[in-house]
Amino acid sequence: MLKRVRVCGAVAVVACLCACLFAFAGCSAPAGTGSSEGTQDAAATKTVVDAYGRSVEVPADVQSAATVGSGARFVVYAGGQDKLIAATEMETEPALNRPYAVAYKDLFANLPATSNGNHLLETNVNEEQLMELAPDVIISSRSAEECDSLQADTGIPVIGITYQNQLFTDNVYTSITCVGEALGTQDHAQEVVSKLKEWDADLKARTADIPDADKPSVYVGAVNYKGAKSFTGTYANYAPPSSSSARKTLPTRRARKPQLTSTSSRSVTGTPTSCS
């Protein structure tokens, strides 16, 4: 009888210990799971600094992207076009002044347009459509403030780029680089940036020894700006001739309207007649 009591007591003690172990396991499991999930959550995102210096948290492995303004141009430059699930009206109707859209016309033809594509003024963005498409990230050429607003309204990370009338500049290089970092195409983006810098150095080297007096003056006409423009549409300090160190006497957009002498021979009052 005494042995039976001792055995029963031992069994009770073991059962009690097992119950305690299960209880501890049950209490500690969520903490362990939470810690693991926390580690996974931290590893599932990365921080990208965009062209405006904004720190944007994006998924570590971005699978899809949409664009606002001229964002698609830089997605292509960065090598991430296969991740596009939405573009703008500019890309869905490609033109020769947007060769990146012509090169991928079949891709853009099948993408929904979520904005009108204007990257300076009067841009209409369909935020509801963007939220329905739910891209991992949005690439926008709008201002930093508008990028913040779009991100707040949609809950989707927005990477801002800036490059207006620029070619071989830090803004262009940074814009390509940050898009590549966001989309996970850093290697391609770096190759493009390196090639741009190579071309810049080549152009400068070709004209470095030419005296300013011997450099041609250049008027650049038919430059698009917020829509298609005729011969009178121009930029002061237009990027391509500026990059080749041309001597420029270019009118600004506020200059008086050029006088065209005829349809076959055009000259601009007060401006050299050589064109490039």
PDB file of C-alpha atoms in Angstrom:
ATOM      1  CA  MET A   1       0.000   0.000   0.000  1.00  0.00           C
ATOM      2  CA  LEU A   2       2.839   2.319   0.883  1.00  0.00           C
ATOM      3  CA  LYS A   3       4.569   1.540  -2.392  1.00  0.00           C
ATOM      4  CA  ARG A   4       1.354   2.270  -4.256  1.00  0.00           C
ATOM      5  CA  VAL A   5       1.076   5.629  -2.522  1.00  0.00           C
ATOM      6  CA  ARG A   6       4.696   6.430  -3.347  1.00  0.00           C
ATOM      7  CA  VAL A   7       4.198   5.446  -6.994  1.00  0.00           C
ATOM      8  CA  CYS A   8       1.048   7.516  -7.238  1.00  0.00           C
ATOM      9  CA  GLY A   9       2.858  10.419  -5.601  1.00  0.00           C
ATOM     10  CA  ALA A  10       5.732  10.124  -8.056  1.00  0.00           C
ATOM     11  CA  VAL A  11       3.331   9.973 -10.972  1.00  0.00           C
ATOM     12  CA  ALA A  12       1.543  13.050  -9.657  1.00  0.00           C
ATOM     13  CA  VAL A  13       4.823  14.910  -9.315  1.00  0.00           C
ATOM     14  CA  VAL A  14       5.862  13.963 -12.867  1.00  0.00           C
ATOM     15  CA  ALA A  15       2.457  14.956 -14.187  1.00  0.00           C
ATOM     16  CA  CYS A  16       2.719  18.263 -12.378  1.00  0.00           C
ATOM     17  CA  LEU A  17       6.183  18.888 -13.783  1.00  0.00           C
ATOM     18  CA  CYS A  18       4.992  18.040 -17.291  1.00  0.00           C
ATOM     19  CA  ALA A  19       2.070  20.414 -16.868  1.00  0.00           C
ATOM     20  CA  CYS A  20       4.455  23.143 -15.781  1.00  0.00           C
ATOM     21  CA  LEU A  21       6.753  22.504 -18.746  1.00  0.00           C
ATOM     22  CA  PHE A  22       3.820  22.690 -21.159  1.00  0.00           C
ATOM     23  CA  ALA A  23       2.670  25.869 -19.484  1.00  0.00           C
ATOM     24  CA  PHE A  24       6.125  27.437 -19.829  1.00  0.00           C
ATOM     25  CA  ALA A  25       6.325  26.274 -23.423  1.00  0.00           C
ATOM     26  CA  GLY A  26       2.956  27.806 -24.123  1.00  0.00           C
ATOM     27  CA  CYS A  27       3.986  31.096 -22.562  1.00  0.00           C
ATOM     28  CA  SER A  28       7.364  31.272 -24.240  1.00  0.00           C
ATOM     29  CA  ALA A  29       6.246  30.192 -27.712  1.00  0.00           C
ATOM     30  CA  PRO A  30       4.558  33.469 -28.654  1.00  0.00           C
ATOM     31  CA  ALA A  31       7.566  35.454 -27.507  1.00  0.00           C
ATOM     32  CA  GLY A  32       9.863  33.280 -29.571  1.00  0.00           C
ATOM     33  CA  THR A  33       7.524  33.465 -32.532  1.00  0.00           C
ATOM     34  CA  GLY A  34       7.165  37.202 -32.203  1.00  0.00           C
ATOM     35  CA  SER A  35      10.919  37.640 -32.091  1.00  0.00           C
ATOM     36  CA  SER A  36      11.298  35.543 -35.218  1.00  0.00           C
ATOM     37  CA  GLU A  37       8.545  37.439 -36.996  1.00  0.00           C
ATOM     38  CA  GLY A  38      10.119  40.700 -35.932  1.00  0.00           C
ATOM     39  CA  THR A  39      13.411  39.606 -37.455  1.00  0.00           C
ATOM     40  CA  GLN A  40      11.640  38.509 -40.636  1.00  0.00           C
ATOM     41  CA  ASP A  41       9.702  41.785 -40.813  1.00  0.00           C
ATOM     42  CA  ALA A  42      12.905  43.769 -40.442  1.00  0.00           C
ATOM     43  CA  ALA A  43      14.550  41.717 -43.181  1.00  0.00           C
ATOM     44  CA  ALA A  44      11.515  42.085 -45.446  1.00  0.00           C
ATOM     45  CA  THR A  45      12.045  45.801 -46.024  1.00  0.00           C
ATOM     46  CA  LYS A  46      14.888  48.100 -46.964  1.00  0.00           C
ATOM     47  CA  THR A  47      15.396  51.843 -46.908  1.00  0.00           C
ATOM     48  CA  VAL A  48      16.102  53.688 -50.162  1.00  0.00           C
ATOM     49  CA  VAL A  49      17.153  57.346 -50.266  1.00  0.00           C
ATOM     50  CA  ASP A  50      15.575  58.931 -53.323  1.00  0.00           C
ATOM     51  CA  ALA A  51      16.729  61.864 -55.476  1.00  0.00           C
ATOM     52  CA  TYR A  52      15.180  64.341 -53.039  1.00  0.00           C
ATOM     53  CA  GLY A  53      16.994  62.851 -50.055  1.00  0.00           C
ATOM     54  CA  ARG A  54      13.798  61.246 -48.739  1.00  0.00           C
ATOM     55  CA  SER A  55      14.300  57.965 -46.864  1.00  0.00           C
ATOM     56  CA  VAL A  56      11.658  55.572 -48.166  1.00  0.00           C
ATOM     57  CA  GLU A  57      11.015  52.101 -46.773  1.00  0.00           C
ATOM     58  CA  VAL A  58      10.222  49.620 -49.539  1.00  0.00           C
ATOM     59  CA  PRO A  59       9.884  45.824 -49.693  1.00  0.00           C
ATOM     60  CA  ALA A  60      13.245  44.088 -49.771  1.00  0.00           C
ATOM     61  CA  ASP A  61      12.211  42.212 -52.902  1.00  0.00           C
ATOM     62  CA  VAL A  62      10.111  44.554 -55.036  1.00  0.00           C
ATOM     63  CA  GLN A  63       8.099  42.621 -57.602  1.00  0.00           C
ATOM     64  CA  SER A  64       5.912  45.360 -59.058  1.00  0.00           C
ATOM     65  CA  ALA A  65       6.055  49.095 -59.745  1.00  0.00           C
ATOM     66  CA  ALA A  66       3.852  51.876 -61.081  1.00  0.00           C
ATOM     67  CA  THR A  67       4.927  55.301 -62.291  1.00  0.00           C
ATOM     68  CA  VAL A  68       3.802  58.923 -62.162  1.00  0.00           C
ATOM     69  CA  GLY A  69       5.095  61.688 -64.422  1.00  0.00           C
ATOM     70  CA  SER A  70       8.242  60.518 -66.213  1.00  0.00           C
ATOM     71  CA  GLY A  71       8.999  57.730 -63.776  1.00  0.00           C
ATOM     72  CA  ALA A  72       8.777  54.995 -66.424  1.00  0.00           C
ATOM     73  CA  ARG A  73      11.706  56.521 -68.287  1.00  0.00           C
ATOM     74  CA  PHE A  74      13.955  55.926 -65.291  1.00  0.00           C
ATOM     75  CA  VAL A  75      12.522  52.491 -64.589  1.00  0.00           C
ATOM     76  CA  VAL A  76      13.680  51.523 -68.087  1.00  0.00           C
ATOM     77  CA  TYR A  77      17.060  53.207 -67.578  1.00  0.00           C
ATOM     78  CA  ALA A  78      17.465  51.233 -64.349  1.00  0.00           C
ATOM     79  CA  GLY A  79      16.527  47.959 -66.061  1.00  0.00           C
ATOM     80  CA  GLY A  80      13.300  47.340 -64.147  1.00  0.00           C
ATOM     81  CA  GLN A  81      10.731  47.536 -66.963  1.00  0.00           C
ATOM     82  CA  ASP A  82       9.614  43.936 -66.435  1.00  0.00           C
ATOM     83  CA  LYS A  83       8.288  44.942 -63.007  1.00  0.00           C
ATOM     84  CA  LEU A  84       5.975  47.640 -64.335  1.00  0.00           C
ATOM     85  CA  ILE A  85       2.256  47.015 -63.809  1.00  0.00           C
ATOM     86  CA  ALA A  86       1.109  50.592 -64.563  1.00  0.00           C
ATOM     87  CA  ALA A  87       2.463  53.532 -66.525  1.00  0.00           C
ATOM     88  CA  THR A  88       1.084  56.836 -67.845  1.00  0.00           C
ATOM     89  CA  GLU A  89      -0.733  57.975 -70.964  1.00  0.00           C
ATOM     90  CA  MET A  90       2.600  59.123 -72.405  1.00  0.00           C
ATOM     91  CA  GLU A  91       3.929  55.583 -72.548  1.00  0.00           C
ATOM     92  CA  THR A  92       0.794  53.848 -73.792  1.00  0.00           C
ATOM     93  CA  GLU A  93       1.016  55.987 -76.954  1.00  0.00           C
ATOM     94  CA  PRO A  94       4.782  55.973 -77.608  1.00  0.00           C
ATOM     95  CA  ALA A  95       6.399  58.662 -79.733  1.00  0.00           C
ATOM     96  CA  LEU A  96       9.903  59.129 -81.120  1.00  0.00           C
ATOM     97  CA  ASN A  97      10.659  61.770 -78.493  1.00  0.00           C
ATOM     98  CA  ARG A  98      10.344  58.984 -75.928  1.00  0.00           C
ATOM     99  CA  PRO A  99      12.553  56.237 -77.390  1.00  0.00           C
ATOM    100  CA  TYR A 100      12.392  54.179 -74.201  1.00  0.00           C
ATOM    101  CA  ALA A 101       8.634  53.800 -74.769  1.00  0.00           C
ATOM    102  CA  VAL A 102       9.173  52.897 -78.429  1.00  0.00           C
ATOM    103  CA  ALA A 103      11.722  50.247 -77.450  1.00  0.00           C
ATOM    104  CA  TYR A 104       9.157  48.631 -75.135  1.00  0.00           C
ATOM    105  CA  LYS A 105       5.990  49.603 -76.988  1.00  0.00           C
ATOM    106  CA  ASP A 106       4.450  46.140 -76.649  1.00  0.00           C
ATOM    107  CA  LEU A 107       4.955  46.232 -72.889  1.00  0.00           C
ATOM    108  CA  PHE A 108       3.508  49.720 -72.454  1.00  0.00           C
ATOM    109  CA  ALA A 109       0.582  49.013 -74.784  1.00  0.00           C
ATOM    110  CA  ASN A 110      -0.694  46.424 -72.325  1.00  0.00           C
ATOM    111  CA  LEU A 111      -0.264  48.466 -69.151  1.00  0.00           C
ATOM    112  CA  PRO A 112      -3.039  50.512 -67.540  1.00  0.00           C
ATOM    113  CA  ALA A 113      -2.455  54.273 -67.419  1.00  0.00           C
ATOM    114  CA  THR A 114      -2.859  55.668 -63.902  1.00  0.00           C
ATOM    115  CA  SER A 115      -1.950  59.294 -64.710  1.00  0.00           C
ATOM    116  CA  ASN A 116      -1.679  61.623 -67.675  1.00  0.00           C
ATOM    117  CA  GLY A 117       2.106  61.628 -67.514  1.00  0.00           C
ATOM    118  CA  ASN A 118       2.792  65.335 -67.138  1.00  0.00           C
ATOM    119  CA  HIS A 119       5.655  65.556 -64.678  1.00  0.00           C
ATOM    120  CA  LEU A 120       5.634  69.307 -64.023  1.00  0.00           C
ATOM    121  CA  LEU A 121       2.149  70.830 -63.898  1.00  0.00           C
ATOM    122  CA  GLU A 122      -1.412  69.612 -64.239  1.00  0.00           C
ATOM    123  CA  THR A 123      -0.720  65.978 -63.495  1.00  0.00           C
ATOM    124  CA  ASN A 124      -3.813  63.902 -62.762  1.00  0.00           C
ATOM    125  CA  VAL A 125      -3.139  60.771 -60.739  1.00  0.00           C
ATOM    126  CA  ASN A 126      -5.803  58.107 -60.250  1.00  0.00           C
ATOM    127  CA  GLU A 127      -4.980  57.185 -56.674  1.00  0.00           C
ATOM    128  CA  GLU A 128      -7.888  54.755 -56.368  1.00  0.00           C
ATOM    129  CA  GLN A 129      -6.663  52.796 -59.376  1.00  0.00           C
ATOM    130  CA  LEU A 130      -3.145  52.720 -57.965  1.00  0.00           C
ATOM    131  CA  MET A 131      -4.472  51.353 -54.684  1.00  0.00           C
ATOM    132  CA  GLU A 132      -6.407  48.661 -56.537  1.00  0.00           C
ATOM    133  CA  LEU A 133      -3.325  47.640 -58.513  1.00  0.00           C
ATOM    134  CA  ALA A 134      -1.286  47.717 -55.275  1.00  0.00           C
ATOM    135  CA  PRO A 135       2.262  47.951 -56.689  1.00  0.00           C
ATOM    136  CA  ASP A 136       5.115  47.428 -54.267  1.00  0.00           C
ATOM    137  CA  VAL A 137       6.464  50.888 -55.090  1.00  0.00           C
ATOM    138  CA  ILE A 138       5.638  53.992 -57.125  1.00  0.00           C
ATOM    139  CA  ILE A 139       8.316  55.894 -59.059  1.00  0.00           C
ATOM    140  CA  SER A 140       7.398  59.579 -59.442  1.00  0.00           C
ATOM    141  CA  SER A 141       9.040  62.605 -61.077  1.00  0.00           C
ATOM    142  CA  ARG A 142       6.801  64.983 -59.158  1.00  0.00           C
ATOM    143  CA  SER A 143       8.055  67.224 -56.345  1.00  0.00           C
ATOM    144  CA  ALA A 144       9.138  65.874 -52.963  1.00  0.00           C
ATOM    145  CA  GLU A 145       5.995  67.302 -51.361  1.00  0.00           C
ATOM    146  CA  GLU A 146       3.772  65.585 -53.919  1.00  0.00           C
ATOM    147  CA  CYS A 147       5.641  62.313 -53.424  1.00  0.00           C
ATOM    148  CA  ASP A 148       4.964  62.579 -49.683  1.00  0.00           C
ATOM    149  CA  SER A 149       1.298  63.327 -50.323  1.00  0.00           C
ATOM    150  CA  LEU A 150       0.839  60.444 -52.776  1.00  0.00           C
ATOM    151  CA  GLN A 151       2.539  58.058 -50.372  1.00  0.00           C
ATOM    152  CA  ALA A 152       0.322  59.199 -47.500  1.00  0.00           C
ATOM    153  CA  ASP A 153      -2.860  58.947 -49.583  1.00  0.00           C
ATOM    154  CA  THR A 154      -2.198  55.493 -51.047  1.00  0.00           C
ATOM    155  CA  GLY A 155      -0.068  53.834 -48.391  1.00  0.00           C
ATOM    156  CA  ILE A 156       2.352  52.809 -51.153  1.00  0.00           C
ATOM    157  CA  PRO A 157       6.064  53.776 -50.957  1.00  0.00           C
ATOM    158  CA  VAL A 158       6.927  56.533 -53.446  1.00  0.00           C
ATOM    159  CA  ILE A 159      10.464  57.011 -54.784  1.00  0.00           C
ATOM    160  CA  GLY A 160      11.037  60.529 -56.117  1.00  0.00           C
ATOM    161  CA  ILE A 161      13.292  61.349 -59.062  1.00  0.00           C
ATOM    162  CA  THR A 162      14.299  64.698 -60.587  1.00  0.00           C
ATOM    163  CA  TYR A 163      16.067  65.498 -63.841  1.00  0.00           C
ATOM    164  CA  GLN A 164      14.316  68.330 -65.745  1.00  0.00           C
ATOM    165  CA  ASN A 165      16.464  69.461 -68.718  1.00  0.00           C
ATOM    166  CA  GLN A 166      19.452  67.540 -67.425  1.00  0.00           C
ATOM    167  CA  LEU A 167      21.625  64.905 -69.009  1.00  0.00           C
ATOM    168  CA  PHE A 168      25.022  64.377 -67.388  1.00  0.00           C
ATOM    169  CA  THR A 169      24.266  65.548 -63.852  1.00  0.00           C
ATOM    170  CA  ASP A 170      24.259  64.166 -60.341  1.00  0.00           C
ATOM    171  CA  ASN A 171      20.449  64.396 -60.283  1.00  0.00           C
ATOM    172  CA  VAL A 172      20.218  62.061 -63.262  1.00  0.00           C
ATOM    173  CA  TYR A 173      22.770  59.643 -61.843  1.00  0.00           C
ATOM    174  CA  THR A 174      21.097  59.655 -58.421  1.00  0.00           C
ATOM    175  CA  SER A 175      17.648  59.148 -59.931  1.00  0.00           C
ATOM    176  CA  ILE A 176      18.766  56.107 -61.922  1.00  0.00           C
ATOM    177  CA  THR A 177      20.661  54.713 -58.943  1.00  0.00           C
ATOM    178  CA  CYS A 178      17.854  55.042 -56.406  1.00  0.00           C
ATOM    179  CA  VAL A 179      15.331  53.478 -58.797  1.00  0.00           C
ATOM    180  CA  GLY A 180      17.715  50.574 -59.312  1.00  0.00           C
ATOM    181  CA  GLU A 181      18.113  50.185 -55.548  1.00  0.00           C
ATOM    182  CA  ALA A 182      14.354  50.196 -55.048  1.00  0.00           C
ATOM    183  CA  LEU A 183      13.672  47.663 -57.810  1.00  0.00           C
ATOM    184  CA  GLY A 184      16.649  45.440 -57.081  1.00  0.00           C
ATOM    185  CA  THR A 185      18.332  46.171 -60.416  1.00  0.00           C
ATOM    186  CA  GLN A 186      21.376  47.953 -59.011  1.00  0.00           C
ATOM    187  CA  ASP A 187      23.857  46.286 -61.346  1.00  0.00           C
ATOM    188  CA  HIS A 188      22.042  47.390 -64.498  1.00  0.00           C
ATOM    189  CA  ALA A 189      21.514  50.880 -63.103  1.00  0.00           C
ATOM    190  CA  GLN A 190      25.186  51.221 -62.270  1.00  0.00           C
ATOM    191  CA  GLU A 191      26.169  50.117 -65.776  1.00  0.00           C
ATOM    192  CA  VAL A 192      23.947  52.827 -67.263  1.00  0.00           C
ATOM    193  CA  VAL A 193      25.329  55.504 -64.934  1.00  0.00           C
ATOM    194  CA  SER A 194      28.891  54.466 -65.731  1.00  0.00           C
ATOM    195  CA  LYS A 195      28.164  54.630 -69.472  1.00  0.00           C
ATOM    196  CA  LEU A 196      26.618  58.097 -69.122  1.00  0.00           C
ATOM    197  CA  LYS A 197      29.686  59.332 -67.305  1.00  0.00           C
ATOM    198  CA  GLU A 198      31.858  57.798 -70.011  1.00  0.00           C
ATOM    199  CA  TRP A 199      29.922  59.607 -72.744  1.00  0.00           C
ATOM    200  CA  ASP A 200      30.104  62.866 -70.807  1.00  0.00           C
ATOM    201  CA  ALA A 201      33.872  62.605 -70.521  1.00  0.00           C
ATOM    202  CA  ASP A 202      34.157  61.742 -74.213  1.00  0.00           C
ATOM    203  CA  LEU A 203      32.129  64.789 -75.314  1.00  0.00           C
ATOM    204  CA  LYS A 204      34.079  67.120 -73.085  1.00  0.00           C
ATOM    205  CA  ALA A 205      37.383  65.716 -74.341  1.00  0.00           C
ATOM    206  CA  ARG A 206      36.369  66.273 -77.988  1.00  0.00           C
ATOM    207  CA  THR A 207      35.742  69.978 -77.449  1.00  0.00           C
ATOM    208  CA  ALA A 208      38.155  70.776 -74.636  1.00  0.00           C
ATOM    209  CA  ASP A 209      40.844  72.214 -76.939  1.00  0.00           C
ATOM    210  CA  ILE A 210      38.522  74.297 -79.118  1.00  0.00           C
ATOM    211  CA  PRO A 211      38.657  78.024 -78.290  1.00  0.00           C
ATOM    212  CA  ASP A 212      35.299  79.527 -77.331  1.00  0.00           C
ATOM    213  CA  ALA A 213      35.480  81.886 -80.320  1.00  0.00           C
ATOM    214  CA  ASP A 214      35.587  78.903 -82.676  1.00  0.00           C
ATOM    215  CA  LYS A 215      32.630  77.083 -81.117  1.00  0.00           C
ATOM    216  CA  PRO A 216      29.357  77.411 -83.053  1.00  0.00           C
ATOM    217  CA  SER A 217      26.361  79.143 -81.612  1.00  0.00           C
ATOM    218  CA  VAL A 218      23.313  76.921 -81.427  1.00  0.00           C
ATOM    219  CA  TYR A 219      19.574  77.479 -81.392  1.00  0.00           C
ATOM    220  CA  VAL A 220      17.523  74.451 -80.386  1.00  0.00           C
ATOM    221  CA  GLY A 221      13.988  74.477 -81.745  1.00  0.00           C
ATOM    222  CA  ALA A 222      10.880  72.343 -81.413  1.00  0.00           C
ATOM    223  CA  VAL A 223      11.673  71.335 -77.842  1.00  0.00           C
ATOM    224  CA  ASN A 224       8.650  69.790 -76.138  1.00  0.00           C
ATOM    225  CA  TYR A 225       7.600  71.310 -72.851  1.00  0.00           C
ATOM    226  CA  LYS A 226       4.215  70.529 -71.269  1.00  0.00           C
ATOM    227  CA  GLY A 227       3.070  69.322 -74.672  1.00  0.00           C
ATOM    228  CA  ALA A 228       4.322  69.348 -78.255  1.00  0.00           C
ATOM    229  CA  LYS A 229       5.883  72.602 -79.480  1.00  0.00           C
ATOM    230  CA  SER A 230       6.746  74.066 -82.875  1.00  0.00           C
ATOM    231  CA  PHE A 231      10.097  75.537 -83.928  1.00  0.00           C
ATOM    232  CA  THR A 232       9.609  78.326 -81.381  1.00  0.00           C
ATOM    233  CA  GLY A 233       9.698  75.908 -78.447  1.00  0.00           C
ATOM    234  CA  THR A 234      13.198  76.066 -76.967  1.00  0.00           C
ATOM    235  CA  TYR A 235      15.318  75.817 -73.837  1.00  0.00           C
ATOM    236  CA  ALA A 236      18.083  78.121 -72.674  1.00  0.00           C
ATOM    237  CA  ASN A 237      21.155  76.009 -71.892  1.00  0.00           C
ATOM    238  CA  TYR A 238      19.625  72.904 -73.445  1.00  0.00           C
ATOM    239  CA  ALA A 239      21.379  69.824 -72.090  1.00  0.00           C
ATOM    240  CA  PRO A 240      22.790  68.133 -75.250  1.00  0.00           C
ATOM    241  CA  PRO A 241      24.666  71.166 -76.688  1.00  0.00           C
ATOM    242  CA  SER A 242      25.611  72.252 -73.181  1.00  0.00           C
ATOM    243  CA  SER A 243      27.224  68.880 -72.630  1.00  0.00           C
ATOM    244  CA  SER A 244      29.329  69.269 -75.778  1.00  0.00           C
ATOM    245  CA  SER A 245      30.493  72.745 -74.687  1.00  0.00           C
ATOM    246  CA  ALA A 246      28.835  74.568 -77.575  1.00  0.00           C
ATOM    247  CA  ARG A 247      28.861  78.370 -77.408  1.00  0.00           C
ATOM    248  CA  LYS A 248      25.202  79.173 -76.880  1.00  0.00           C
ATOM    249  CA  THR A 249      23.079  82.263 -77.355  1.00  0.00           C
ATOM    250  CA  LEU A 250      19.743  80.640 -76.727  1.00  0.00           C
ATOM    251  CA  PRO A 251      16.576  82.600 -76.003  1.00  0.00           C
ATOM    252  CA  THR A 252      14.568  81.694 -72.933  1.00  0.00           C
ATOM    253  CA  ARG A 253      10.861  80.894 -73.050  1.00  0.00           C
ATOM    254  CA  ARG A 254      10.149  84.527 -72.139  1.00  0.00           C
ATOM    255  CA  ALA A 255      12.045  85.852 -75.167  1.00  0.00           C
ATOM    256  CA  ARG A 256      10.031  87.419 -77.933  1.00  0.00           C
ATOM    257  CA  LYS A 257       8.631  85.116 -80.561  1.00  0.00           C
ATOM    258  CA  PRO A 258      11.200  84.272 -83.255  1.00  0.00           C
ATOM    259  CA  GLN A 259      10.546  85.748 -86.691  1.00  0.00           C
ATOM    260  CA  LEU A 260      10.559  83.120 -89.410  1.00  0.00           C
ATOM    261  CA  THR A 261      11.660  84.522 -92.774  1.00  0.00           C
ATOM    262  CA  SER A 262      10.146  81.687 -94.794  1.00  0.00           C
ATOM    263  CA  THR A 263       9.076  78.073 -94.563  1.00  0.00           C
ATOM    264  CA  SER A 264      12.314  76.888 -96.112  1.00  0.00           C
ATOM    265  CA  SER A 265      14.819  79.276 -94.547  1.00  0.00           C
ATOM    266  CA  ARG A 266      14.247  80.209 -90.933  1.00  0.00           C
ATOM    267  CA  SER A 267      16.115  82.774 -88.849  1.00  0.00           C
ATOM    268  CA  VAL A 268      15.524  84.105 -85.374  1.00  0.00           C
ATOM    269  CA  THR A 269      15.768  87.825 -84.733  1.00  0.00           C
ATOM    270  CA  GLY A 270      18.794  88.580 -82.602  1.00  0.00           C
ATOM    271  CA  THR A 271      19.797  84.918 -82.614  1.00  0.00           C
ATOM    272  CA  PRO A 272      22.363  83.095 -84.750  1.00  0.00           C
ATOM    273  CA  THR A 273      20.746  81.154 -87.583  1.00  0.00           C
ATOM    274  CA  SER A 274      22.825  77.985 -87.281  1.00  0.00           C
ATOM    275  CA  CYS A 275      20.761  75.128 -85.947  1.00  0.00           C
ATOM    276  CA  SER A 276      21.627  71.831 -84.366  1.00  0.00           C
TER     277      SER A 276
END
